[in-house]
mmCIF file with all atom_site columns, C-alpha atoms in Angstrom:
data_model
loop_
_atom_site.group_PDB
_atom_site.id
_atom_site.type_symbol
_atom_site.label_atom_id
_atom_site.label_alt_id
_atom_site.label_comp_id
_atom_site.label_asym_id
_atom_site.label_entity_id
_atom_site.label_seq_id
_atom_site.pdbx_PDB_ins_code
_atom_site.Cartn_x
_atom_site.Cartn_y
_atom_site.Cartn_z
_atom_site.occupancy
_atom_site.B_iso_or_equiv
_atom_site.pdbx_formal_charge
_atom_site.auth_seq_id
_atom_site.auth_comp_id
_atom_site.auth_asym_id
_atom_site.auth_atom_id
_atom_site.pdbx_PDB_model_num
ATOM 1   C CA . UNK A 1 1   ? 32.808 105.636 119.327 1.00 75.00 ? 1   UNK A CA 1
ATOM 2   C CA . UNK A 1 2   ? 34.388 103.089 117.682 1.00 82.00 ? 2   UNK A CA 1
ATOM 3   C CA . UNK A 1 3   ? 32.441 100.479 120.372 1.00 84.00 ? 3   UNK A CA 1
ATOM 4   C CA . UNK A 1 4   ? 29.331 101.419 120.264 1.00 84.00 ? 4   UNK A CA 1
ATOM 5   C CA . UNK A 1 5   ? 28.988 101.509 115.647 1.00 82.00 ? 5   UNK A CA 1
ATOM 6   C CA . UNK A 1 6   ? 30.365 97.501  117.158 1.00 83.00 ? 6   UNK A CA 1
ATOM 7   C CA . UNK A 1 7   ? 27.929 97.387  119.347 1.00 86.00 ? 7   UNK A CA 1
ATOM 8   C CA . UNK A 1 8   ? 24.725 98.583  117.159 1.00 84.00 ? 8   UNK A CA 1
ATOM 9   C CA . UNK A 1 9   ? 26.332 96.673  114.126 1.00 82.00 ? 9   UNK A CA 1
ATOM 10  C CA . UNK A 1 10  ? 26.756 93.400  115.739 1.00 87.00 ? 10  UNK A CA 1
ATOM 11  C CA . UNK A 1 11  ? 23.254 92.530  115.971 1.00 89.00 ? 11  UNK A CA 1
ATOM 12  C CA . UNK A 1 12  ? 23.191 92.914  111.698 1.00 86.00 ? 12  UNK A CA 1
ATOM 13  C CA . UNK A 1 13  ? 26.201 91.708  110.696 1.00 88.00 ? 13  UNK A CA 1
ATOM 14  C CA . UNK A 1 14  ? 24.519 88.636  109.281 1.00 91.00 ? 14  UNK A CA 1
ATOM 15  C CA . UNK A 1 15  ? 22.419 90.830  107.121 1.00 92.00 ? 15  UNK A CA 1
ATOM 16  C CA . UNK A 1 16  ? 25.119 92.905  106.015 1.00 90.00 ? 16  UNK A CA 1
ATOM 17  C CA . UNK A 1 17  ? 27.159 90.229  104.784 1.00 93.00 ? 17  UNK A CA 1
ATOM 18  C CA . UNK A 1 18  ? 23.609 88.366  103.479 1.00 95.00 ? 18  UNK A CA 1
ATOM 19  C CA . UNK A 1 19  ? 23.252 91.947  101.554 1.00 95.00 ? 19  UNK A CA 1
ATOM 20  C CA . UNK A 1 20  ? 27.001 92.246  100.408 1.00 96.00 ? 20  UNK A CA 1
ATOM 21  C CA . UNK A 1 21  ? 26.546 88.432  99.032  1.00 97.00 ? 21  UNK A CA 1
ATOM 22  C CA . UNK A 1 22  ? 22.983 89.379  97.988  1.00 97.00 ? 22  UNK A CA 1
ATOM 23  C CA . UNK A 1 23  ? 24.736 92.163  96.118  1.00 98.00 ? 23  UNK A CA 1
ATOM 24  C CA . UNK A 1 24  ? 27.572 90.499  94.864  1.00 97.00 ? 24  UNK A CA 1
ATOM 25  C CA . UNK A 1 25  ? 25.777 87.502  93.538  1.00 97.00 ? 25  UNK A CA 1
ATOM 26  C CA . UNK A 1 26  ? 23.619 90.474  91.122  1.00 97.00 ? 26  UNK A CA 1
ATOM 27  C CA . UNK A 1 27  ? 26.355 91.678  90.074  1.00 97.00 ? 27  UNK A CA 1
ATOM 28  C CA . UNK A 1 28  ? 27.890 88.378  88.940  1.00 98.00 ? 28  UNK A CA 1
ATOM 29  C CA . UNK A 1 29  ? 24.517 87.401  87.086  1.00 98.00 ? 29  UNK A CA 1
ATOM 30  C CA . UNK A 1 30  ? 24.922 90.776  84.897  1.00 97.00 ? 30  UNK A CA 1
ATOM 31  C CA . UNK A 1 31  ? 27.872 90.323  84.160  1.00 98.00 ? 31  UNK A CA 1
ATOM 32  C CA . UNK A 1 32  ? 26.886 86.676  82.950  1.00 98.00 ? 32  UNK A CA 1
ATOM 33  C CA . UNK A 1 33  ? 24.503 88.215  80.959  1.00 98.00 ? 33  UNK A CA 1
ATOM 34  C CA . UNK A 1 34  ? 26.697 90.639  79.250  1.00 98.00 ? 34  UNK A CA 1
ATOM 35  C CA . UNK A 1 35  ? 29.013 87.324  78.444  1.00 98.00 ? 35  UNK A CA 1
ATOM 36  C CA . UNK A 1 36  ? 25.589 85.555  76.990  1.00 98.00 ? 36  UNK A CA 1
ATOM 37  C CA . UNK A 1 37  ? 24.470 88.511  74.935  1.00 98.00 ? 37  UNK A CA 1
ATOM 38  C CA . UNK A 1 38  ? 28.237 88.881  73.926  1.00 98.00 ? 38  UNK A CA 1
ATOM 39  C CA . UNK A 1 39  ? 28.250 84.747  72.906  1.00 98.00 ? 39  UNK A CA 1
ATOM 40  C CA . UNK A 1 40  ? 24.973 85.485  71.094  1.00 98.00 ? 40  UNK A CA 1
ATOM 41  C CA . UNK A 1 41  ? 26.028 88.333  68.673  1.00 98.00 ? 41  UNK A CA 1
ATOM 42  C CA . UNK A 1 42  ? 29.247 86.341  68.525  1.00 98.00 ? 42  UNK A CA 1
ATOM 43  C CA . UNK A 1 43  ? 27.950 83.390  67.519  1.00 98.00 ? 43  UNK A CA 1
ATOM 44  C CA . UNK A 1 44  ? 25.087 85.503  65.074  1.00 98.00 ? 44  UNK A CA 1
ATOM 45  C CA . UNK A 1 45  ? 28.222 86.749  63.093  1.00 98.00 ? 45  UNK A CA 1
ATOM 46  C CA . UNK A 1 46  ? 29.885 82.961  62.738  1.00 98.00 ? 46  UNK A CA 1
ATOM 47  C CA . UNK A 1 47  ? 26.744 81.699  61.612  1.00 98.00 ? 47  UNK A CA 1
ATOM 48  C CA . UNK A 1 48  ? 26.444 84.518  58.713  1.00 98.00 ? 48  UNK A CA 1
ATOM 49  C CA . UNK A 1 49  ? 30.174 83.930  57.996  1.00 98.00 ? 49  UNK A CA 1
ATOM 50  C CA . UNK A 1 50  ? 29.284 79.791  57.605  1.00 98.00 ? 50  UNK A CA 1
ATOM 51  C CA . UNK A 1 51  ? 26.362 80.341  55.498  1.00 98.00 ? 51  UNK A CA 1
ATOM 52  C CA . UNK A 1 52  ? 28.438 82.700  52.930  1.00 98.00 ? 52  UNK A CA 1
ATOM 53  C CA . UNK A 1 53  ? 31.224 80.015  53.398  1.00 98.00 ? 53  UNK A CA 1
ATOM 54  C CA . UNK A 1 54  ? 28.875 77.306  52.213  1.00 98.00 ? 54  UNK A CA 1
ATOM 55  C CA . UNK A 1 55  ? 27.335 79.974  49.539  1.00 98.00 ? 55  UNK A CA 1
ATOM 56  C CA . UNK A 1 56  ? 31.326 80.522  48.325  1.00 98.00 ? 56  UNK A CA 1
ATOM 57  C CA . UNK A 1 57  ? 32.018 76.440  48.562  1.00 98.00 ? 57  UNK A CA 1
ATOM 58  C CA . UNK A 1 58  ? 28.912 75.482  46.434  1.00 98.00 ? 58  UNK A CA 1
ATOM 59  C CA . UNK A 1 59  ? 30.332 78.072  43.909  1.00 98.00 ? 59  UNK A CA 1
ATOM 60  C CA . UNK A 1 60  ? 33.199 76.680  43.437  1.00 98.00 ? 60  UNK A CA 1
ATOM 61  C CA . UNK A 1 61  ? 31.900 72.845  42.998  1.00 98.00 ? 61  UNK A CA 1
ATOM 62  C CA . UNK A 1 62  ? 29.811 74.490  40.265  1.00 98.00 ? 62  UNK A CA 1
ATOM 63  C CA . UNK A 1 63  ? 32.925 75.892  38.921  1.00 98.00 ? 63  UNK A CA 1
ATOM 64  C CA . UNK A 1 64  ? 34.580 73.231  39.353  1.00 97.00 ? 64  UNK A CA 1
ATOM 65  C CA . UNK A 1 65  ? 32.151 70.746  37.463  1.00 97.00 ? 65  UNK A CA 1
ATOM 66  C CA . UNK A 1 66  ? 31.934 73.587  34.900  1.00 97.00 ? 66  UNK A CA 1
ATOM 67  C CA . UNK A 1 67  ? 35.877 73.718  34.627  1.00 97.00 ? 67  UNK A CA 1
ATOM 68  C CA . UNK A 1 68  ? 35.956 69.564  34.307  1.00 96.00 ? 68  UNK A CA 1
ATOM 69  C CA . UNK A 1 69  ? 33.266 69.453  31.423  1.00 96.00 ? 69  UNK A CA 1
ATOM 70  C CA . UNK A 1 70  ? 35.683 72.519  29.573  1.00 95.00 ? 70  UNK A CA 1
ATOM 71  C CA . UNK A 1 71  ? 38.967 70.466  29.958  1.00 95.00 ? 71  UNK A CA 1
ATOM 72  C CA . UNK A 1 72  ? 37.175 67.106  28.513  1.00 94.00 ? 72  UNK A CA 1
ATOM 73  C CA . UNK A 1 73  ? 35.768 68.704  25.633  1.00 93.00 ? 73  UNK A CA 1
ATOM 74  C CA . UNK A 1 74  ? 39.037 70.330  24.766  1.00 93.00 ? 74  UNK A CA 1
ATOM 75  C CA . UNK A 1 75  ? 40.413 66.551  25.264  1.00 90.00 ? 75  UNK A CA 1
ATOM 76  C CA . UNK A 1 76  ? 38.390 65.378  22.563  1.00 90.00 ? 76  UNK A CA 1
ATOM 77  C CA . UNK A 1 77  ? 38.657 68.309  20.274  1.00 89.00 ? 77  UNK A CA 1
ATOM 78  C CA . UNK A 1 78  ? 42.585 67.439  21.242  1.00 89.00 ? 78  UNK A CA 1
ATOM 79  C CA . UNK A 1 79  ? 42.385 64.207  20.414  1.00 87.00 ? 79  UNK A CA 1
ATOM 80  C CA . UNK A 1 80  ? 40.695 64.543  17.451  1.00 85.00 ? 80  UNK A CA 1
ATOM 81  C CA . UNK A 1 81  ? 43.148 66.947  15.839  1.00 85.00 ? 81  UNK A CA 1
ATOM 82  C CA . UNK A 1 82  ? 46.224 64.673  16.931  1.00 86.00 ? 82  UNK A CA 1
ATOM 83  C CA . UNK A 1 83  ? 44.326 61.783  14.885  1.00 87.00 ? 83  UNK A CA 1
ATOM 84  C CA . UNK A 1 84  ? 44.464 64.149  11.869  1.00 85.00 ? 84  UNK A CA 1
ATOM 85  C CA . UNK A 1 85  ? 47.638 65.448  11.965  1.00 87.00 ? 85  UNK A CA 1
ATOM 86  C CA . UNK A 1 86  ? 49.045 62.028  12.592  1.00 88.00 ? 86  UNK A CA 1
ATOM 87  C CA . UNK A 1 87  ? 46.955 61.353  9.177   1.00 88.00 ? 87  UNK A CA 1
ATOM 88  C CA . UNK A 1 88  ? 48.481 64.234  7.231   1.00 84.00 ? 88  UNK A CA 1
ATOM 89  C CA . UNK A 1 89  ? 51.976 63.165  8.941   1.00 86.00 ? 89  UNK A CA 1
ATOM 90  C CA . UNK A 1 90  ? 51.552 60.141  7.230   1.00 88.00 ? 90  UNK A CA 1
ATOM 91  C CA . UNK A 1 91  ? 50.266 61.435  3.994   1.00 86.00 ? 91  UNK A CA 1
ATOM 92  C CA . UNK A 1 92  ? 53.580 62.865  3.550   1.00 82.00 ? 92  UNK A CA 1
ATOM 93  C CA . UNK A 1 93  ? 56.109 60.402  4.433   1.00 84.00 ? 93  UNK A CA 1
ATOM 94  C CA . UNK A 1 94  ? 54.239 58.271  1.852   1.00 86.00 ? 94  UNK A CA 1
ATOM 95  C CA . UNK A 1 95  ? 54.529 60.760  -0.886  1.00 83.00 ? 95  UNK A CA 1
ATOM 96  C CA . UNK A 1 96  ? 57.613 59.438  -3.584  1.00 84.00 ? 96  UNK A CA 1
ATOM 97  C CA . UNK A 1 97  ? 60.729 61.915  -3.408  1.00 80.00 ? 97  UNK A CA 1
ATOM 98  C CA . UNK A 1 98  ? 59.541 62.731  -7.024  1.00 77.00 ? 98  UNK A CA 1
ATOM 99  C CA . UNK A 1 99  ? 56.657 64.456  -5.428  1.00 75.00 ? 99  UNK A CA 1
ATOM 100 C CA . UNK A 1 100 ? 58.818 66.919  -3.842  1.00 73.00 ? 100 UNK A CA 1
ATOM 101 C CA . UNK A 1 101 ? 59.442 69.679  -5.695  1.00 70.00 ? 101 UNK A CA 1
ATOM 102 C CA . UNK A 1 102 ? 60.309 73.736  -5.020  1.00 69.00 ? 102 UNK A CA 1
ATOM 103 C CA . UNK A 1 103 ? 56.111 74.054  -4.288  1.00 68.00 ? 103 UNK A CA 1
ATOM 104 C CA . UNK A 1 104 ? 55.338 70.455  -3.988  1.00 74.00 ? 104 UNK A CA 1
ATOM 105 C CA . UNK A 1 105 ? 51.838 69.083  -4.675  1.00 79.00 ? 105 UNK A CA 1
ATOM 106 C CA . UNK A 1 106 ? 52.307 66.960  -1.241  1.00 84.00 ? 106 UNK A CA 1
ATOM 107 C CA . UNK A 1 107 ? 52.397 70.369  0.731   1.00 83.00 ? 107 UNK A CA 1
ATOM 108 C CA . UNK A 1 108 ? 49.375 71.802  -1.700  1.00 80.00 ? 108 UNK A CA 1
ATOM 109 C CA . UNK A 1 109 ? 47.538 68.299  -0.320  1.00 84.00 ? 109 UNK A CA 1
ATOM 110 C CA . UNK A 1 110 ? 48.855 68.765  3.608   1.00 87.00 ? 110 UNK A CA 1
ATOM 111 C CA . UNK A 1 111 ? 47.797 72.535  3.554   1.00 84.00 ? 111 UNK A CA 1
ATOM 112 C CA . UNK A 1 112 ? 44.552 71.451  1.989   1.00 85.00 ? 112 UNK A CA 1
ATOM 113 C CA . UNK A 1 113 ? 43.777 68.908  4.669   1.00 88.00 ? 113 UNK A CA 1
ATOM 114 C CA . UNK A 1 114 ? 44.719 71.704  6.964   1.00 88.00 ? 114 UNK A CA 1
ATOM 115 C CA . UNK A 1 115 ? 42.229 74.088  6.119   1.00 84.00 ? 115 UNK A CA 1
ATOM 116 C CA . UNK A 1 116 ? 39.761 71.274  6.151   1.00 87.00 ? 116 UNK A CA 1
ATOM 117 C CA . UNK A 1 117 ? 40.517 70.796  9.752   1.00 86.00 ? 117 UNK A CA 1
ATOM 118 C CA . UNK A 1 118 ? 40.452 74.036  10.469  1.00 85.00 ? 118 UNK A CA 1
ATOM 119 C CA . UNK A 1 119 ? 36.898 74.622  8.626   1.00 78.00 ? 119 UNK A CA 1
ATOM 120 C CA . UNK A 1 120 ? 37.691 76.550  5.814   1.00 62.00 ? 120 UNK A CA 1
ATOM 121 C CA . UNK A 1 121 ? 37.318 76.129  2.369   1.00 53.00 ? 121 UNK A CA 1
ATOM 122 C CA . UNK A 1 122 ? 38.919 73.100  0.489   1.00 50.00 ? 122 UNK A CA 1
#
């Protein structure tokens, strides 16, 4: 029996194994599909997660410039109040010991300069 299958199969064994390649080369292309359609959504997703990336970045250079432009104005505000307590430091020392009393006028003047500074009322 086993002769004669031989013996009618001979004759298309080249188609059989032009089939089984025939066959075998389809199902390599799907799957190489699947892997490009997998790549695609893959690389769909990276691109949404770069554009928020560069959305989040561009936030934080505004912050950042917004952050800068808070710490020099406090720098100058910082400055300027060191100037004027160095001023009412100075005030002081150059009062006379006579000034100095149990309320003395030179802390009446320094706590008068102080609420100057500080915007209230002389």
């Amino acid at each position: 029996m086993a002769a004669i299958l031989v013996k009618f199969l001979a004759p298309l064994a080249p188609y059989l194994a032009a089939a089984f390649l025939f066959m075998a080369g389809a199902v390599y292309v799907g799957h190489l599909r699947h892997e490009v359609a997998s790549a695609r959504m893959a690389n769909a997703l990276l691109q949404q997660t770069n554009q928020a990336n560069v959305a989040a970045i561009a936030a934080y250079q505004l912050q950042s410039v917004r952050w800068n432009t808070a710490l020099d104005t406090l720098g100058v505000h910082t400055l300027a109040n060191g100037r004027a307590l160095n001023i009412i430091d100075d005030h002081i020392a150059a009062q006379p010991p006579a000034a100095d009393a149990p309320v003395a006028p030179v802390l009446a003047q320094a706590l008068t300069e102080i609420g100057k500074l500080q915007g209230g009322a002389p």
